[in-house]
Amino acid sequence: MSDRDPNNDNTPEDKPDHRPRFLQVLHSVLAALFGVQSGANRERDFQKGKAGDYIGVYVIMVIALVVTVFIVVSIVISSATGG
């Protein structure tokens, strides 16, 4: 028999001040950009995350997306015009 109390689980995920790691924030932002965020992750983000972390990652991801689209469109136009 285990003397571990299921109501006193001290994993880092259960601590109220434990913020999500960078990869968790990145995963949440990517999922939100594509509209496939799970309810459990959304709850974790709102309860334990800081808005500044998500806003910063989101701004970087949007800038990366815009730059990527610009580069792809430039390559396609360059190929189409033969130059």
PDB file of N, CA, C and O in Angstrom:
ATOM      1  N   MET A   1       0.839  -1.168   0.000  1.00  0.00           N
ATOM      2  CA  MET A   1       0.000   0.000   0.000  1.00  0.00           C
ATOM      3  C   MET A   1       0.888   1.236   0.000  1.00  0.00           C
ATOM      4  O   MET A   1       1.882   1.304   0.681  1.00  0.00           O
ATOM      5  N   SER A   2       0.485   2.224  -0.729  1.00  0.00           N
ATOM      6  CA  SER A   2       1.263   3.451  -0.836  1.00  0.00           C
ATOM      7  C   SER A   2       0.821   4.450   0.222  1.00  0.00           C
ATOM      8  O   SER A   2      -0.355   4.600   0.509  1.00  0.00           O
ATOM      9  N   ASP A   3       1.816   5.140   0.813  1.00  0.00           N
ATOM     10  CA  ASP A   3       1.482   6.158   1.804  1.00  0.00           C
ATOM     11  C   ASP A   3       1.420   7.550   1.164  1.00  0.00           C
ATOM     12  O   ASP A   3       1.464   8.555   1.828  1.00  0.00           O
ATOM     13  N   ARG A   4       1.301   7.568  -0.144  1.00  0.00           N
ATOM     14  CA  ARG A   4       1.184   8.831  -0.879  1.00  0.00           C
ATOM     15  C   ARG A   4      -0.266   9.316  -0.836  1.00  0.00           C
ATOM     16  O   ARG A   4      -1.188   8.593  -1.172  1.00  0.00           O
ATOM     17  N   ASP A   5      -0.448  10.555  -0.446  1.00  0.00           N
ATOM     18  CA  ASP A   5      -1.784  11.141  -0.349  1.00  0.00           C
ATOM     19  C   ASP A   5      -2.170  11.726  -1.711  1.00  0.00           C
ATOM     20  O   ASP A   5      -1.512  12.633  -2.204  1.00  0.00           O
ATOM     21  N   PRO A   6      -3.222  11.216  -2.363  1.00  0.00           N
ATOM     22  CA  PRO A   6      -3.593  11.730  -3.681  1.00  0.00           C
ATOM     23  C   PRO A   6      -4.044  13.189  -3.643  1.00  0.00           C
ATOM     24  O   PRO A   6      -4.019  13.875  -4.648  1.00  0.00           O
ATOM     25  N   ASN A   7      -4.446  13.692  -2.479  1.00  0.00           N
ATOM     26  CA  ASN A   7      -4.856  15.089  -2.367  1.00  0.00           C
ATOM     27  C   ASN A   7      -3.686  16.028  -2.142  1.00  0.00           C
ATOM     28  O   ASN A   7      -3.850  17.229  -2.165  1.00  0.00           O
ATOM     29  N   ASN A   8      -2.493  15.475  -1.916  1.00  0.00           N
ATOM     30  CA  ASN A   8      -1.317  16.283  -1.647  1.00  0.00           C
ATOM     31  C   ASN A   8      -0.221  15.943  -2.653  1.00  0.00           C
ATOM     32  O   ASN A   8       0.885  15.591  -2.295  1.00  0.00           O
ATOM     33  N   ASP A   9      -0.531  16.053  -3.916  1.00  0.00           N
ATOM     34  CA  ASP A   9       0.429  15.759  -4.966  1.00  0.00           C
ATOM     35  C   ASP A   9       1.258  17.008  -5.222  1.00  0.00           C
ATOM     36  O   ASP A   9       0.730  18.034  -5.620  1.00  0.00           O
ATOM     37  N   ASN A  10       2.550  16.944  -4.991  1.00  0.00           N
ATOM     38  CA  ASN A  10       3.405  18.124  -5.083  1.00  0.00           C
ATOM     39  C   ASN A  10       4.152  18.203  -6.412  1.00  0.00           C
ATOM     40  O   ASN A  10       5.300  18.614  -6.457  1.00  0.00           O
ATOM     41  N   THR A  11       3.516  17.827  -7.496  1.00  0.00           N
ATOM     42  CA  THR A  11       4.158  17.959  -8.787  1.00  0.00           C
ATOM     43  C   THR A  11       4.186  19.427  -9.172  1.00  0.00           C
ATOM     44  O   THR A  11       3.332  20.200  -8.752  1.00  0.00           O
ATOM     45  N   PRO A  12       5.172  19.838  -9.991  1.00  0.00           N
ATOM     46  CA  PRO A  12       5.262  21.256 -10.368  1.00  0.00           C
ATOM     47  C   PRO A  12       4.008  21.772 -11.072  1.00  0.00           C
ATOM     48  O   PRO A  12       3.676  22.933 -10.970  1.00  0.00           O
ATOM     49  N   GLU A  13       3.294  20.913 -11.778  1.00  0.00           N
ATOM     50  CA  GLU A  13       2.099  21.348 -12.491  1.00  0.00           C
ATOM     51  C   GLU A  13       0.986  21.751 -11.528  1.00  0.00           C
ATOM     52  O   GLU A  13       0.103  22.500 -11.882  1.00  0.00           O
ATOM     53  N   ASP A  14       0.999  21.219 -10.300  1.00  0.00           N
ATOM     54  CA  ASP A  14      -0.076  21.481  -9.357  1.00  0.00           C
ATOM     55  C   ASP A  14       0.185  22.697  -8.476  1.00  0.00           C
ATOM     56  O   ASP A  14      -0.702  23.140  -7.773  1.00  0.00           O
ATOM     57  N   LYS A  15       1.381  23.222  -8.480  1.00  0.00           N
ATOM     58  CA  LYS A  15       1.666  24.389  -7.654  1.00  0.00           C
ATOM     59  C   LYS A  15       0.975  25.599  -8.266  1.00  0.00           C
ATOM     60  O   LYS A  15       1.030  25.818  -9.469  1.00  0.00           O
ATOM     61  N   PRO A  16       0.330  26.409  -7.450  1.00  0.00           N
ATOM     62  CA  PRO A  16      -0.434  27.525  -8.001  1.00  0.00           C
ATOM     63  C   PRO A  16       0.417  28.602  -8.660  1.00  0.00           C
ATOM     64  O   PRO A  16      -0.041  29.296  -9.539  1.00  0.00           O
ATOM     65  N   ASP A  17       1.693  28.729  -8.265  1.00  0.00           N
ATOM     66  CA  ASP A  17       2.526  29.776  -8.844  1.00  0.00           C
ATOM     67  C   ASP A  17       3.410  29.267  -9.972  1.00  0.00           C
ATOM     68  O   ASP A  17       4.259  29.988 -10.458  1.00  0.00           O
ATOM     69  N   HIS A  18       3.226  28.032 -10.388  1.00  0.00           N
ATOM     70  CA  HIS A  18       4.038  27.454 -11.454  1.00  0.00           C
ATOM     71  C   HIS A  18       3.556  27.960 -12.808  1.00  0.00           C
ATOM     72  O   HIS A  18       2.442  27.702 -13.216  1.00  0.00           O
ATOM     73  N   ARG A  19       4.422  28.721 -13.485  1.00  0.00           N
ATOM     74  CA  ARG A  19       4.073  29.252 -14.802  1.00  0.00           C
ATOM     75  C   ARG A  19       4.401  28.221 -15.871  1.00  0.00           C
ATOM     76  O   ARG A  19       5.343  27.444 -15.726  1.00  0.00           O
ATOM     77  N   PRO A  20       3.664  28.226 -16.975  1.00  0.00           N
ATOM     78  CA  PRO A  20       3.974  27.305 -18.080  1.00  0.00           C
ATOM     79  C   PRO A  20       5.361  27.592 -18.648  1.00  0.00           C
ATOM     80  O   PRO A  20       5.812  28.738 -18.706  1.00  0.00           O
ATOM     81  N   ARG A  21       6.030  26.527 -19.071  1.00  0.00           N
ATOM     82  CA  ARG A  21       7.351  26.657 -19.679  1.00  0.00           C
ATOM     83  C   ARG A  21       7.226  27.280 -21.071  1.00  0.00           C
ATOM     84  O   ARG A  21       6.138  27.375 -21.639  1.00  0.00           O
ATOM     85  N   PHE A  22       8.364  27.686 -21.633  1.00  0.00           N
ATOM     86  CA  PHE A  22       8.361  28.350 -22.937  1.00  0.00           C
ATOM     87  C   PHE A  22       7.727  27.466 -24.009  1.00  0.00           C
ATOM     88  O   PHE A  22       6.948  27.953 -24.834  1.00  0.00           O
ATOM     89  N   LEU A  23       8.066  26.188 -24.033  1.00  0.00           N
ATOM     90  CA  LEU A  23       7.502  25.307 -25.054  1.00  0.00           C
ATOM     91  C   LEU A  23       5.990  25.161 -24.897  1.00  0.00           C
ATOM     92  O   LEU A  23       5.274  25.032 -25.885  1.00  0.00           O
ATOM     93  N   GLN A  24       5.501  25.188 -23.664  1.00  0.00           N
ATOM     94  CA  GLN A  24       4.061  25.136 -23.452  1.00  0.00           C
ATOM     95  C   GLN A  24       3.393  26.413 -23.962  1.00  0.00           C
ATOM     96  O   GLN A  24       2.319  26.357 -24.565  1.00  0.00           O
ATOM     97  N   VAL A  25       4.045  27.548 -23.732  1.00  0.00           N
ATOM     98  CA  VAL A  25       3.517  28.823 -24.233  1.00  0.00           C
ATOM     99  C   VAL A  25       3.526  28.810 -25.756  1.00  0.00           C
ATOM    100  O   VAL A  25       2.533  29.186 -26.401  1.00  0.00           O
ATOM    101  N   LEU A  26       4.622  28.365 -26.353  1.00  0.00           N
ATOM    102  CA  LEU A  26       4.726  28.289 -27.809  1.00  0.00           C
ATOM    103  C   LEU A  26       3.654  27.363 -28.383  1.00  0.00           C
ATOM    104  O   LEU A  26       2.992  27.700 -29.371  1.00  0.00           O
ATOM    105  N   HIS A  27       3.467  26.219 -27.756  1.00  0.00           N
ATOM    106  CA  HIS A  27       2.434  25.275 -28.198  1.00  0.00           C
ATOM    107  C   HIS A  27       1.051  25.910 -28.117  1.00  0.00           C
ATOM    108  O   HIS A  27       0.239  25.775 -29.040  1.00  0.00           O
ATOM    109  N   SER A  28       0.769  26.610 -27.045  1.00  0.00           N
ATOM    110  CA  SER A  28      -0.531  27.257 -26.879  1.00  0.00           C
ATOM    111  C   SER A  28      -0.760  28.340 -27.927  1.00  0.00           C
ATOM    112  O   SER A  28      -1.854  28.461 -28.472  1.00  0.00           O
ATOM    113  N   VAL A  29       0.279  29.128 -28.206  1.00  0.00           N
ATOM    114  CA  VAL A  29       0.141  30.193 -29.198  1.00  0.00           C
ATOM    115  C   VAL A  29      -0.075  29.604 -30.588  1.00  0.00           C
ATOM    116  O   VAL A  29      -0.942  30.063 -31.344  1.00  0.00           O
ATOM    117  N   LEU A  30       0.698  28.578 -30.941  1.00  0.00           N
ATOM    118  CA  LEU A  30       0.515  27.941 -32.246  1.00  0.00           C
ATOM    119  C   LEU A  30      -0.877  27.323 -32.369  1.00  0.00           C
ATOM    120  O   LEU A  30      -1.537  27.454 -33.406  1.00  0.00           O
ATOM    121  N   ALA A  31      -1.324  26.648 -31.311  1.00  0.00           N
ATOM    122  CA  ALA A  31      -2.659  26.048 -31.344  1.00  0.00           C
ATOM    123  C   ALA A  31      -3.732  27.121 -31.473  1.00  0.00           C
ATOM    124  O   ALA A  31      -4.710  26.954 -32.207  1.00  0.00           O
ATOM    125  N   ALA A  32      -3.551  28.236 -30.800  1.00  0.00           N
ATOM    126  CA  ALA A  32      -4.522  29.319 -30.886  1.00  0.00           C
ATOM    127  C   ALA A  32      -4.522  29.952 -32.279  1.00  0.00           C
ATOM    128  O   ALA A  32      -5.579  30.314 -32.797  1.00  0.00           O
ATOM    129  N   LEU A  33      -3.339  30.090 -32.884  1.00  0.00           N
ATOM    130  CA  LEU A  33      -3.271  30.646 -34.237  1.00  0.00           C
ATOM    131  C   LEU A  33      -4.029  29.786 -35.234  1.00  0.00           C
ATOM    132  O   LEU A  33      -4.638  30.296 -36.171  1.00  0.00           O
ATOM    133  N   PHE A  34      -3.985  28.469 -35.052  1.00  0.00           N
ATOM    134  CA  PHE A  34      -4.678  27.558 -35.955  1.00  0.00           C
ATOM    135  C   PHE A  34      -6.090  27.227 -35.481  1.00  0.00           C
ATOM    136  O   PHE A  34      -6.820  26.517 -36.154  1.00  0.00           O
ATOM    137  N   GLY A  35      -6.472  27.712 -34.304  1.00  0.00           N
ATOM    138  CA  GLY A  35      -7.829  27.512 -33.809  1.00  0.00           C
ATOM    139  C   GLY A  35      -8.106  26.126 -33.276  1.00  0.00           C
ATOM    140  O   GLY A  35      -9.251  25.666 -33.319  1.00  0.00           O
ATOM    141  N   VAL A  36      -7.092  25.437 -32.765  1.00  0.00           N
ATOM    142  CA  VAL A  36      -7.272  24.075 -32.281  1.00  0.00           C
ATOM    143  C   VAL A  36      -6.843  23.915 -30.820  1.00  0.00           C
ATOM    144  O   VAL A  36      -6.456  22.834 -30.397  1.00  0.00           O
ATOM    145  N   GLN A  37      -6.923  24.972 -30.036  1.00  0.00           N
ATOM    146  CA  GLN A  37      -6.502  24.939 -28.634  1.00  0.00           C
ATOM    147  C   GLN A  37      -7.450  24.047 -27.825  1.00  0.00           C
ATOM    148  O   GLN A  37      -8.658  24.154 -27.939  1.00  0.00           O
ATOM    149  N   SER A  38      -6.898  23.164 -27.009  1.00  0.00           N
ATOM    150  CA  SER A  38      -7.723  22.296 -26.169  1.00  0.00           C
ATOM    151  C   SER A  38      -8.220  23.060 -24.941  1.00  0.00           C
ATOM    152  O   SER A  38      -7.602  24.035 -24.510  1.00  0.00           O
ATOM    153  N   GLY A  39      -9.313  22.608 -24.409  1.00  0.00           N
ATOM    154  CA  GLY A  39      -9.888  23.258 -23.238  1.00  0.00           C
ATOM    155  C   GLY A  39      -8.969  23.186 -22.028  1.00  0.00           C
ATOM    156  O   GLY A  39      -8.860  24.146 -21.262  1.00  0.00           O
ATOM    157  N   ALA A  40      -8.299  22.057 -21.848  1.00  0.00           N
ATOM    158  CA  ALA A  40      -7.399  21.905 -20.696  1.00  0.00           C
ATOM    159  C   ALA A  40      -6.218  22.872 -20.793  1.00  0.00           C
ATOM    160  O   ALA A  40      -5.844  23.504 -19.801  1.00  0.00           O
ATOM    161  N   ASN A  41      -5.646  23.002 -21.983  1.00  0.00           N
ATOM    162  CA  ASN A  41      -4.529  23.941 -22.151  1.00  0.00           C
ATOM    163  C   ASN A  41      -4.994  25.377 -21.986  1.00  0.00           C
ATOM    164  O   ASN A  41      -4.283  26.209 -21.428  1.00  0.00           O
ATOM    165  N   ARG A  42      -6.164  25.690 -22.475  1.00  0.00           N
ATOM    166  CA  ARG A  42      -6.695  27.043 -22.330  1.00  0.00           C
ATOM    167  C   ARG A  42      -6.889  27.381 -20.856  1.00  0.00           C
ATOM    168  O   ARG A  42      -6.527  28.464 -20.402  1.00  0.00           O
ATOM    169  N   GLU A  43      -7.430  26.442 -20.092  1.00  0.00           N
ATOM    170  CA  GLU A  43      -7.612  26.656 -18.652  1.00  0.00           C
ATOM    171  C   GLU A  43      -6.268  26.875 -17.963  1.00  0.00           C
ATOM    172  O   GLU A  43      -6.126  27.761 -17.135  1.00  0.00           O
ATOM    173  N   ARG A  44      -5.271  26.047 -18.314  1.00  0.00           N
ATOM    174  CA  ARG A  44      -3.928  26.194 -17.724  1.00  0.00           C
ATOM    175  C   ARG A  44      -3.354  27.564 -18.053  1.00  0.00           C
ATOM    176  O   ARG A  44      -2.798  28.236 -17.185  1.00  0.00           O
ATOM    177  N   ASP A  45      -3.523  27.983 -19.291  1.00  0.00           N
ATOM    178  CA  ASP A  45      -2.975  29.268 -19.720  1.00  0.00           C
ATOM    179  C   ASP A  45      -3.595  30.426 -18.943  1.00  0.00           C
ATOM    180  O   ASP A  45      -2.900  31.334 -18.514  1.00  0.00           O
ATOM    181  N   PHE A  46      -4.907  30.395 -18.771  1.00  0.00           N
ATOM    182  CA  PHE A  46      -5.573  31.492 -18.088  1.00  0.00           C
ATOM    183  C   PHE A  46      -5.353  31.471 -16.578  1.00  0.00           C
ATOM    184  O   PHE A  46      -5.323  32.513 -15.940  1.00  0.00           O
ATOM    185  N   GLN A  47      -5.178  30.286 -16.004  1.00  0.00           N
ATOM    186  CA  GLN A  47      -5.012  30.192 -14.559  1.00  0.00           C
ATOM    187  C   GLN A  47      -3.571  30.419 -14.114  1.00  0.00           C
ATOM    188  O   GLN A  47      -3.329  31.049 -13.089  1.00  0.00           O
ATOM    189  N   LYS A  48      -2.604  29.897 -14.870  1.00  0.00           N
ATOM    190  CA  LYS A  48      -1.219  29.922 -14.407  1.00  0.00           C
ATOM    191  C   LYS A  48      -0.295  30.792 -15.239  1.00  0.00           C
ATOM    192  O   LYS A  48       0.798  31.115 -14.801  1.00  0.00           O
ATOM    193  N   GLY A  49      -0.707  31.153 -16.432  1.00  0.00           N
ATOM    194  CA  GLY A  49       0.173  31.903 -17.326  1.00  0.00           C
ATOM    195  C   GLY A  49       0.080  33.396 -17.123  1.00  0.00           C
ATOM    196  O   GLY A  49      -0.856  33.910 -16.516  1.00  0.00           O
ATOM    197  N   LYS A  50       1.089  34.092 -17.624  1.00  0.00           N
ATOM    198  CA  LYS A  50       1.095  35.552 -17.605  1.00  0.00           C
ATOM    199  C   LYS A  50       0.828  36.041 -19.027  1.00  0.00           C
ATOM    200  O   LYS A  50       1.382  35.518 -19.989  1.00  0.00           O
ATOM    201  N   ALA A  51      -0.004  37.050 -19.143  1.00  0.00           N
ATOM    202  CA  ALA A  51      -0.409  37.549 -20.454  1.00  0.00           C
ATOM    203  C   ALA A  51       0.790  38.022 -21.265  1.00  0.00           C
ATOM    204  O   ALA A  51       0.842  37.819 -22.479  1.00  0.00           O
ATOM    205  N   GLY A  52       1.759  38.649 -20.612  1.00  0.00           N
ATOM    206  CA  GLY A  52       2.929  39.161 -21.321  1.00  0.00           C
ATOM    207  C   GLY A  52       3.710  38.086 -22.049  1.00  0.00           C
ATOM    208  O   GLY A  52       4.227  38.314 -23.145  1.00  0.00           O
ATOM    209  N   ASP A  53       3.798  36.902 -21.450  1.00  0.00           N
ATOM    210  CA  ASP A  53       4.498  35.795 -22.099  1.00  0.00           C
ATOM    211  C   ASP A  53       3.820  35.421 -23.409  1.00  0.00           C
ATOM    212  O   ASP A  53       4.467  35.252 -24.439  1.00  0.00           O
ATOM    213  N   TYR A  54       2.513  35.301 -23.363  1.00  0.00           N
ATOM    214  CA  TYR A  54       1.748  34.883 -24.543  1.00  0.00           C
ATOM    215  C   TYR A  54       1.736  35.980 -25.608  1.00  0.00           C
ATOM    216  O   TYR A  54       1.842  35.690 -26.799  1.00  0.00           O
ATOM    217  N   ILE A  55       1.618  37.227 -25.186  1.00  0.00           N
ATOM    218  CA  ILE A  55       1.614  38.338 -26.139  1.00  0.00           C
ATOM    219  C   ILE A  55       2.963  38.426 -26.854  1.00  0.00           C
ATOM    220  O   ILE A  55       3.023  38.607 -28.074  1.00  0.00           O
ATOM    221  N   GLY A  56       4.046  38.288 -26.101  1.00  0.00           N
ATOM    222  CA  GLY A  56       5.377  38.344 -26.711  1.00  0.00           C
ATOM    223  C   GLY A  56       5.595  37.251 -27.727  1.00  0.00           C
ATOM    224  O   GLY A  56       6.056  37.504 -28.852  1.00  0.00           O
ATOM    225  N   VAL A  57       5.251  36.018 -27.377  1.00  0.00           N
ATOM    226  CA  VAL A  57       5.412  34.896 -28.309  1.00  0.00           C
ATOM    227  C   VAL A  57       4.490  35.082 -29.509  1.00  0.00           C
ATOM    228  O   VAL A  57       4.877  34.827 -30.647  1.00  0.00           O
ATOM    229  N   TYR A  58       3.269  35.564 -29.269  1.00  0.00           N
ATOM    230  CA  TYR A  58       2.309  35.770 -30.352  1.00  0.00           C
ATOM    231  C   TYR A  58       2.825  36.810 -31.344  1.00  0.00           C
ATOM    232  O   TYR A  58       2.760  36.598 -32.562  1.00  0.00           O
ATOM    233  N   VAL A  59       3.366  37.919 -30.848  1.00  0.00           N
ATOM    234  CA  VAL A  59       3.887  38.964 -31.736  1.00  0.00           C
ATOM    235  C   VAL A  59       5.035  38.412 -32.575  1.00  0.00           C
ATOM    236  O   VAL A  59       5.099  38.651 -33.792  1.00  0.00           O
ATOM    237  N   ILE A  60       5.930  37.667 -31.959  1.00  0.00           N
ATOM    238  CA  ILE A  60       7.049  37.079 -32.701  1.00  0.00           C
ATOM    239  C   ILE A  60       6.548  36.101 -33.757  1.00  0.00           C
ATOM    240  O   ILE A  60       7.030  36.101 -34.897  1.00  0.00           O
ATOM    241  N   MET A  61       5.553  35.284 -33.421  1.00  0.00           N
ATOM    242  CA  MET A  61       5.010  34.316 -34.380  1.00  0.00           C
ATOM    243  C   MET A  61       4.311  35.013 -35.541  1.00  0.00           C
ATOM    244  O   MET A  61       4.446  34.591 -36.690  1.00  0.00           O
ATOM    245  N   VAL A  62       3.574  36.071 -35.279  1.00  0.00           N
ATOM    246  CA  VAL A  62       2.893  36.799 -36.354  1.00  0.00           C
ATOM    247  C   VAL A  62       3.913  37.471 -37.271  1.00  0.00           C
ATOM    248  O   VAL A  62       3.772  37.424 -38.500  1.00  0.00           O
ATOM    249  N   ILE A  63       4.953  38.053 -36.693  1.00  0.00           N
ATOM    250  CA  ILE A  63       6.000  38.666 -37.517  1.00  0.00           C
ATOM    251  C   ILE A  63       6.679  37.602 -38.374  1.00  0.00           C
ATOM    252  O   ILE A  63       6.913  37.817 -39.575  1.00  0.00           O
ATOM    253  N   ALA A  64       6.978  36.445 -37.797  1.00  0.00           N
ATOM    254  CA  ALA A  64       7.592  35.356 -38.557  1.00  0.00           C
ATOM    255  C   ALA A  64       6.671  34.888 -39.677  1.00  0.00           C
ATOM    256  O   ALA A  64       7.133  34.611 -40.793  1.00  0.00           O
ATOM    257  N   LEU A  65       5.376  34.816 -39.416  1.00  0.00           N
ATOM    258  CA  LEU A  65       4.416  34.400 -40.438  1.00  0.00           C
ATOM    259  C   LEU A  65       4.369  35.414 -41.579  1.00  0.00           C
ATOM    260  O   LEU A  65       4.389  35.036 -42.758  1.00  0.00           O
ATOM    261  N   VAL A  66       4.322  36.700 -41.260  1.00  0.00           N
ATOM    262  CA  VAL A  66       4.273  37.738 -42.291  1.00  0.00           C
ATOM    263  C   VAL A  66       5.553  37.718 -43.134  1.00  0.00           C
ATOM    264  O   VAL A  66       5.495  37.799 -44.367  1.00  0.00           O
ATOM    265  N   VAL A  67       6.703  37.598 -42.494  1.00  0.00           N
ATOM    266  CA  VAL A  67       7.972  37.550 -43.223  1.00  0.00           C
ATOM    267  C   VAL A  67       8.017  36.317 -44.119  1.00  0.00           C
ATOM    268  O   VAL A  67       8.439  36.394 -45.284  1.00  0.00           O
ATOM    269  N   THR A  68       7.572  35.179 -43.619  1.00  0.00           N
ATOM    270  CA  THR A  68       7.557  33.951 -44.413  1.00  0.00           C
ATOM    271  C   THR A  68       6.646  34.089 -45.627  1.00  0.00           C
ATOM    272  O   THR A  68       7.025  33.704 -46.740  1.00  0.00           O
ATOM    273  N   VAL A  69       5.462  34.629 -45.440  1.00  0.00           N
ATOM    274  CA  VAL A  69       4.541  34.822 -46.569  1.00  0.00           C
ATOM    275  C   VAL A  69       5.157  35.787 -47.580  1.00  0.00           C
ATOM    276  O   VAL A  69       5.077  35.559 -48.794  1.00  0.00           O
ATOM    277  N   PHE A  70       5.784  36.863 -47.114  1.00  0.00           N
ATOM    278  CA  PHE A  70       6.426  37.814 -48.009  1.00  0.00           C
ATOM    279  C   PHE A  70       7.522  37.140 -48.838  1.00  0.00           C
ATOM    280  O   PHE A  70       7.620  37.355 -50.053  1.00  0.00           O
ATOM    281  N   ILE A  71       8.343  36.324 -48.204  1.00  0.00           N
ATOM    282  CA  ILE A  71       9.427  35.632 -48.913  1.00  0.00           C
ATOM    283  C   ILE A  71       8.860  34.652 -49.936  1.00  0.00           C
ATOM    284  O   ILE A  71       9.323  34.607 -51.087  1.00  0.00           O
ATOM    285  N   VAL A  72       7.858  33.884 -49.556  1.00  0.00           N
ATOM    286  CA  VAL A  72       7.266  32.913 -50.486  1.00  0.00           C
ATOM    287  C   VAL A  72       6.637  33.630 -51.674  1.00  0.00           C
ATOM    288  O   VAL A  72       6.823  33.220 -52.830  1.00  0.00           O
ATOM    289  N   VAL A  73       5.900  34.708 -51.428  1.00  0.00           N
ATOM    290  CA  VAL A  73       5.281  35.460 -52.521  1.00  0.00           C
ATOM    291  C   VAL A  73       6.354  36.065 -53.422  1.00  0.00           C
ATOM    292  O   VAL A  73       6.229  36.037 -54.658  1.00  0.00           O
ATOM    293  N   SER A  74       7.422  36.576 -52.863  1.00  0.00           N
ATOM    294  CA  SER A  74       8.516  37.132 -53.665  1.00  0.00           C
ATOM    295  C   SER A  74       9.140  36.066 -54.559  1.00  0.00           C
ATOM    296  O   SER A  74       9.432  36.317 -55.737  1.00  0.00           O
ATOM    297  N   ILE A  75       9.348  34.876 -54.018  1.00  0.00           N
ATOM    298  CA  ILE A  75       9.925  33.774 -54.813  1.00  0.00           C
ATOM    299  C   ILE A  75       8.985  33.368 -55.930  1.00  0.00           C
ATOM    300  O   ILE A  75       9.409  33.168 -57.076  1.00  0.00           O
ATOM    301  N   VAL A  76       7.700  33.271 -55.641  1.00  0.00           N
ATOM    302  CA  VAL A  76       6.720  32.868 -56.656  1.00  0.00           C
ATOM    303  C   VAL A  76       6.634  33.923 -57.757  1.00  0.00           C
ATOM    304  O   VAL A  76       6.612  33.598 -58.942  1.00  0.00           O
ATOM    305  N   ILE A  77       6.595  35.183 -57.398  1.00  0.00           N
ATOM    306  CA  ILE A  77       6.523  36.248 -58.394  1.00  0.00           C
ATOM    307  C   ILE A  77       7.790  36.281 -59.230  1.00  0.00           C
ATOM    308  O   ILE A  77       7.741  36.443 -60.460  1.00  0.00           O
ATOM    309  N   SER A  78       8.928  36.104 -58.580  1.00  0.00           N
ATOM    310  CA  SER A  78      10.198  36.078 -59.294  1.00  0.00           C
ATOM    311  C   SER A  78      10.248  34.912 -60.298  1.00  0.00           C
ATOM    312  O   SER A  78      10.715  35.066 -61.418  1.00  0.00           O
ATOM    313  N   SER A  79       9.755  33.757 -59.893  1.00  0.00           N
ATOM    314  CA  SER A  79       9.725  32.597 -60.776  1.00  0.00           C
ATOM    315  C   SER A  79       8.738  32.796 -61.918  1.00  0.00           C
ATOM    316  O   SER A  79       8.991  32.367 -63.057  1.00  0.00           O
ATOM    317  N   ALA A  80       7.612  33.432 -61.651  1.00  0.00           N
ATOM    318  CA  ALA A  80       6.591  33.623 -62.668  1.00  0.00           C
ATOM    319  C   ALA A  80       7.021  34.626 -63.730  1.00  0.00           C
ATOM    320  O   ALA A  80       6.618  34.509 -64.887  1.00  0.00           O
ATOM    321  N   THR A  81       7.807  35.611 -63.344  1.00  0.00           N
ATOM    322  CA  THR A  81       8.233  36.627 -64.294  1.00  0.00           C
ATOM    323  C   THR A  81       9.539  36.251 -64.981  1.00  0.00           C
ATOM    324  O   THR A  81      10.025  36.969 -65.854  1.00  0.00           O
ATOM    325  N   GLY A  82      10.144  35.153 -64.574  1.00  0.00           N
ATOM    326  CA  GLY A  82      11.364  34.680 -65.222  1.00  0.00           C
ATOM    327  C   GLY A  82      12.608  35.427 -64.803  1.00  0.00           C
ATOM    328  O   GLY A  82      13.653  35.342 -65.429  1.00  0.00           O
ATOM    329  N   GLY A  83      12.557  36.131 -63.694  1.00  0.00           N
ATOM    330  CA  GLY A  83      13.720  36.926 -63.309  1.00  0.00           C
ATOM    331  C   GLY A  83      14.141  36.623 -61.967  1.00  0.00           C
ATOM    332  O   GLY A  83      15.010  36.715 -61.314  1.00  0.00           O
TER     333      GLY A  83
END
